[in-house]
Amino acid sequence: MSYLLRRLASSTVVLFGVTVLTFGLVHLTPGDPARTVLAERQGRQPSEADVREFRAEQGLNDPVPIQYGNWLGDVLRGDLGRSYYGDGDVLELLLAYLPNTIELAGASILIAVAIAIPAGVVSAVYRGTWIDYVSQGTSLIGVSMPNFWLGYLLIIGGALRLGVFPVYGAGTLAHLVLPAITLGTGMAAVLTRLVRSSLLETLEEPYVDAARARGLAERGVVTAHALRTALLPVVTMIGLQLGYVLGGAVVVEVVFQRPGLGTLLVDAVFARDFPVIQGVTLLVGATFVLVNLLTDLAYHRLDPRVSLGGGRA
Amino acid sequence: LGDSDPSGDGESVTVARPQSSQDGEWDVYGGVIPYFTGVFEPLVGTNHEMEPEPLLATDWMREDEYTWRFDLREDVTFHNEAALTADTVVDSFQAIIDDRSATGWINVEPDGVSAIDDTTVEFETIEPFPSLPGTISHNYFGVVHPDTEADDDVAIGTGPFQLEERNGDDVTLAPYEDHWDTVPSVERLSFEVVSDATTRVTALEGDDVQVAIDPPRNTVSGLDSSAETATASQRTPRTCFGGVNIYKEPTDDATLRQALAYAIDQEQLVETILEGVGDPARGPISPEIPWSSHDDLPAFGPDHDRARDLVADSSYDGETLTILIDGSEPDDRNVAERLQYQFEEIGVDSEIRSVESAAFYETFTDGDAHVSIVTLGSNSAAADYLIRAMFHSEGSDNEQRYESEGTGVMNLGAEVDALIEEGYFAESLEDKREAYGEVQRRVVEEAVALPLYYVEYVLAHREAVSLPDLHPINPMTDYAHLEYEG
Amino acid sequence: MSVTGVLANRRSALAAILEHPTIRALRRNPSAVAGGLVVATITVLAIVGPVLTPYDPNAQHLGNRLQGPSLAHPFGTDQLGRDVATRLLYGARITLGLAVLVTAVRLTIGVVVGLIAGYCGGWVDEALMRLVDVLLAFPGIVLALVVAGILGPSLTNLALALAVVGWTRYARVVRSSVLEMRERPFVQASRLTGAPRRRVLRRHVLPNVAGPVVVLATLDLGGVILAAAGLSFLGLGAQPPAPEWGTMLSTGRHHLREASWLVNAPGLAIVVAVLGTNLLGDGLRDALDPNDRTERSGREVSRRD
Amino acid sequence: MTDPLLSVDDLAVRFETGTEPVRAVDGLSLSVEAGETVGLIGESGCGKSAAVRAIAGLHGDTARVDGAVTFDGIDLRSLSDERLRRIRATRLSTIFQDPAATLTPTRSVRFHLEEALRLADRPDDGSLRAALGLSRRDWGEPSRTRRERALALLEQVGLDDPDYLDRYPHELSGGEAQRVSIATALASDPDLLLADEPTTALDATTREAILDLLDDLVAERDLATVLVSHDLGLVGERCDRVVVAYAGEVMEAGPADRVLESPRHPYTRALLACRLEGTTPGDRLPTVDGTLPDPTAETTGCPFAARCVHATESCRTTAPPTVDREDGGRVRCGELESIAAVSVDGGRVADDIGSRPSPPGSPNVDTLGSNAPASAASTDPVDDPILELRDVSKRYPIDDSWLARLRGRDRYTNAVDDVSLAVDRGETLGIVGESGAGKSTVIDLVTGLESATTGEVVVDGETLGTVDDRSRDQLAAIGRLFQHPQSSLDPRQRVRTAIDEPLLEAGWERDRRRERISALLSLVGLDDRHADRRPHQLSGGQCQRIALARAIALEPALVVLDEPTAALDVSVRAQVCNLLLDLQAGLDCAFVLVSHDLGVVRHLADRIAVMRDGQVVESGAAERLCTDPATAYTETLLSAATGIGETEPTADHQRPSQL
Ligand SMILES: Nc1ncnc2c1ncn2[C@@H]1O[C@H](COP(=O)(O)OP(=O)(O)OP(=O)(O)O)[C@@H](O)[C@H]1O
Ligand SMILES: Nc1ncnc2c1ncn2[C@@H]1O[C@H](COP(=O)(O)OP(=O)(O)OP(=O)(O)O)[C@@H](O)[C@H]1O
Ligand SMILES: [Mg+2]
Ligand SMILES: [Mg+2]
Ligand code: NI
């Protein structure tokens, strides 16, 4: 209980920091956002009057802390502002794009877990055999593979050559296949290595030998004793992998022209659409903090040592 | 997506289009992009010669220097069955002016649009404005019914298509059966944003879409030779050129600028990098624009010997020129790399600076770069604003530095300013052509703009789709006349 | 000292380095050897690249554009008729240079912050670690994308963004090592001699955290290459005509259909480079890992009295 | 004679490590009859565990096992994995050293017990589901009865509360965990029990209880047991026969009382001689010089030859013969005749073996006896103390995060609670007490690594603050020896640099430092060759000497020693004890000696303070306190310690890490 509270408190602090950073980022911009935005919006150099009006309208004249306060107040009320272009409500925009990214992230994590756990276990159990070398080699290549290239390889193979899968967009399951493979396999590579090393480590533990000494068959030793403990760090890692997924989604979504938070962010960055940039970064940051909180709590439920001992991790 | 055919009747056509930088800002139009969708119609149309022609207005006349009157077509109804009246037109203009701050653009007084009677609308302009009809032929001025509501996806216009469904920038349209002129033959027309050009073509080949706007140039010949697909192309009023900052050292020296002009091989540029899509340019104004003087302009190079001599004669002293491009345009990037290479061949160093699209225009008008690769054209019959924006001291490209530092970017000075004004107020095309022609000649001779190519517009489509003639102004391409035997 | 003396000295110094336990362990580790070879090869190629190729990376031959791989052009030519192989060679400089620079900056910031946080403790530690937490709350590439995007595309800004975003892991590793080290008897023993904290840090703590930090840096090198390529791919990297690999891949995608080598050649280059650093990093980690089996038994053997 | 239940013949275990193979066991033979307890003893690292694992067939791919293992007529070595597994499931059980580590942390006690029961009942049932414990129904037995059987098992090992079933390993104390693992080992009602140091990780009280328990069980079930230990006392008490191993070979074997009372092999004698029991406090202890032979090196001849005072040329070159003793034992030595058949006195051999000459520069051994009378005379308050603790307390926060403070839930632990102590010049004060009693904290306070919450630390008449506040002289006045010999030296620094550090900080000239280092090295019995080594190239005893050299570098008036012998072998421990005695006599400094090991404390200390829960419960002259303890607590401490010399401290208790 006290752990939960402590964890909640520190998450809140981090979340607060996330808002400060999100807000502060925008003030890094070298140019004058008002001018840039108006120029883009109007297709020509904005007049001074327009610039002044825009600044007043967007509250850009206030001192920065006040701007932050106002912004934070709005955010807490669920108002993320409006896009500089087209006056779209940022929250609505995010909610419109979010499902596609969630879909992609979910599918990728599923693929990753489905590949990584068996591969990592087999690799660890058959340590030093060719199975292990193949699995390790593959995952090493997977880790080293930029997913934007993998994406194009899949497009060339799966879409251009075979013509099986649609290459762009979102909506149906078929659209999900190539992007999810792209993102999922990269993540699987990382996870496989983790599962392997974690299992190898537990296989060295005395209790594994003790189980063998009790006369338990090898697969029982691995599944009932070693794997259970070995997968605990993997749980945390999957939580942390969400960061990888969200980061990878940016690129993969661009490669596959998938409307999602990634493409939204990239477009917004290029358009200097600050409210949208802030919205996406805030959403991503908050999600990440939240998911990490949840995986931590899950970890604490799964590992009796931690959940009952109440020790600090 | 992918199932382009929700109703299954085989008569649906999906058009894959690139994202335009202005997408997502069409609240006045119910969120529907007014270009090419055919949901809205302006009072004035533009014919293939880029001249105004009647559309929702059957006729117009100039009451006095400051006043224009337009007679409305009588049998027109909106998609909600309401009749087109002068009042709705006034409301519509008011909404658009408020939203887009277009006042400066069409030069009308703040409350300058009024209904004279049920079928007559009057415009009062700030200054004498001969090209008002051409100007309001722009898609921006499609007439919108006041009930239009972006939040509820209600977009009510008078055009041959009406909105069925909107999802962000993607729209699905159905024919408007009571259109005063044309009822489209396709059952359903969808526009989907696919920003990557290669992907658009892949989708076309897979029959996921039936029309793909702007396929990558290198795919055109392949698409043409395929039995399933074909392409159509049309030169546009847009020109890509290197805008030179004539107020920045060392490009303030006309000799150096001319040397640069001699270095460029437009022919080769078009044939290779552009894969033959486009025409070598000689001036900043596309021949599609009625008063273009392309044919009368001097052609420079390529003549590298001459160019080198000019460099030697110039004040150039080994400085590194900056070539500014919009990083999101792959063509510009290639063109810039080619320019850089050719400049190097005549002994002029340069570096490429690519900025994101949002910052490009500001960087350009700030005069930071020596040469900026810009593509400019007009989306309306009245292209006057184009030459004014580029070369008049108070034109939007120059005004910032002109106001702040008394210089500008591509403005040659008072004489040219006067010529532009003369053309601007000219009542006849002849007068216009004369004044503007002189401007173009000077600009080219002084190498203020390094002409590169006139932009050509390409549509790739399934063989089963028969396209109407393409309009020079590509956003005005008339999909209402498209036919499909799916 | 005579020349031969100097040489002999050099040689023995080299021999000493080669016989250093860590290096010996590295030499026995096949993945480290492979990774080391790959990294060394790429580095050498990057350095001597100009000698190896008859072409200028920026020379355009429009008549020769989009040629497929051939003997003259092993990786074909690009849309401006430039030799892709040559560009890759020159690009290695940018890519590796950037990766090394960014990693070095990350490492420096991270180590300094980690040392300060670990050694000062208290609110300084608290504040710094919360900052780290906040930075860690974003996927690195997202934050880098925003920072680089806002600063505008250029190699410098890219490097800046990547450096600013990625030092946190170093800080964490160093901090926890310092915390752990602070409790170690040999550090306390040093404190008891009256050595000031700074000296204790430099003499005992820093050398002992160097191992994990070096491993992290080697592995990070690959990460930076990937991140830089990714951001370049998105258009935030090197300016044309610089042959940065990610940028090459990004421009090459416009010719995906008829000239897939424009995408595959830089893709492959990136994989090889990252693979090399990863292998080396894995090897280093194994070599420095105190829990390694061979090491452990070796130590136990020598401990018996 | 009937066939023994277990017979091991010429067993060899090699580990394939990176370079040369490690020969952990090298031709070991032993046999166990039904109902018999055989002790396997030998120094740490001499291959005891490796042999046990080889018998149970538990070695993985990295080990190569040769030789014969016959169990009840079955040749275990030639069995298939599957059949071997069945034997382990039903007839042969193993208990390992570290109790907590042998239970799967994510599984409850009940899971462990029921798994063992199931495997014993149905050894053939290898189905994955059963292995996963997924399908209780398939076990062919209602879970109720199995639960009851599990409970019964627990009861057998003295854990009566059914509550234990649902606990997880980390919720058990070390003793409880070891009981649980014994219970799992007994679940199959085995014929043979291999117990590999089942109690080393436990504190003295728990250890006794566990061993008694084992004894009872053995008697009850007629179990054959192999009891591995390096604790001679323990083995003598509990075993029928003893096998003494050295470097993976059997040196001597025979009935326990005979082997321990009249050892024949020089190694056995040497080992026995190192024990502390029965020695006079302050006496120099016999030691065994040298170290275990390098297990990677090929040996010819007797492996012990290098350390054996009786070794002849032929010992070194030819394998020694195995000589049968008249009492049924065997000895593997070629020089038995030349070794005088000396009288045996209470298990202590008054022999000429293994006495190490005094280190050069250290005082004559003979003068050392003077320590004892001095201590007997000294009464509690000392007149001119070098060190005085005045009502010192130390509070550590357990949870003082801002959140806890906010909620008024900050908690503290009193590591040291109002302690007053004084140490006279030249005197040795021993501090004993169970783990967590606050001994190390007292040391930290004295050395200034921690600051006292209340009270004063006075050294040489001056009240001192923390390290950072102390002057150079004040720092130089106290030397400190840390608990773990290896960890008190920077792994990256050479020995020379380590010893140099205090001198450097004290501002010594370079040449003077160099000389001093040489002098210090020889003072602790090492020489300049060792100066360029790094800690991992040194043995534990050598590391401890280096650490000691460093601690006394500036000739402190007070040296504090935190568990100076904890991680060391018997013979090394004896060496360190000798060294400490020599040094104290030579330098005339006072010692504060903290140790779990009452034997060591009794041997070295003039006065002893007993600590418990941060408080000093009793203190007084060593002799008096040992013979006539005033408190029950001291009595239990003492009784747990008697007869058993070699207790390793319990695993370091975890200090809550600071955030
Ligand atoms: N897995 C292994 N790999 C390599 N060497 C090993 C391994 N396990 C043990 N050894 C080595 O084999 C030798 C014997 O080790 P073993 O554990 O059997 O000793 P032990 O007598 O049980 O000692 P202790 O009393 O410390 O438990 C030692 O030198 C040890 O370093
Ligand atoms: N830094 C610390 N923070 C919190 N608690 C501490 C700290 N150091 C020691 N303690 C606690 O203080 C008590 C006394 O610890 P100390 O190390 O002095 O015991 P000890 O007698 O030396 O035990 P051992 O024999 O196991 O070394 C223990 O309960 C311990 O958990
Ligand atoms: Mg052992
Ligand atoms: Mg202690
Ligand atoms: Ni935790």
Short mmCIF file of N, CA, C and O in Angstrom, two decimals, chain B residues 56 207 387 390 419:
data_model
loop_
_atom_site.label_atom_id
_atom_site.label_comp_id
_atom_site.label_asym_id
_atom_site.label_seq_id
_atom_site.Cartn_x
_atom_site.Cartn_y
_atom_site.Cartn_z
N LEU B 56 -21.74 30.39 -61.33
CA LEU B 56 -22.97 30.71 -60.60
C LEU B 56 -23.46 32.11 -60.97
O LEU B 56 -24.63 32.43 -60.79
N ASP B 207 -5.46 -1.38 -57.66
CA ASP B 207 -6.86 -1.01 -57.81
C ASP B 207 -7.50 -0.62 -56.48
O ASP B 207 -8.72 -0.66 -56.34
N ILE B 387 2.52 38.19 -60.17
CA ILE B 387 3.67 38.99 -60.56
C ILE B 387 3.91 40.10 -59.55
O ILE B 387 5.04 40.47 -59.23
N MET B 390 5.66 38.68 -56.49
CA MET B 390 7.06 38.31 -56.68
C MET B 390 7.97 39.52 -56.85
O MET B 390 9.07 39.58 -56.31
N LEU B 419 5.60 49.62 -63.57
CA LEU B 419 5.12 48.77 -64.65
C LEU B 419 4.09 47.76 -64.12
O LEU B 419 3.08 47.49 -64.76
#
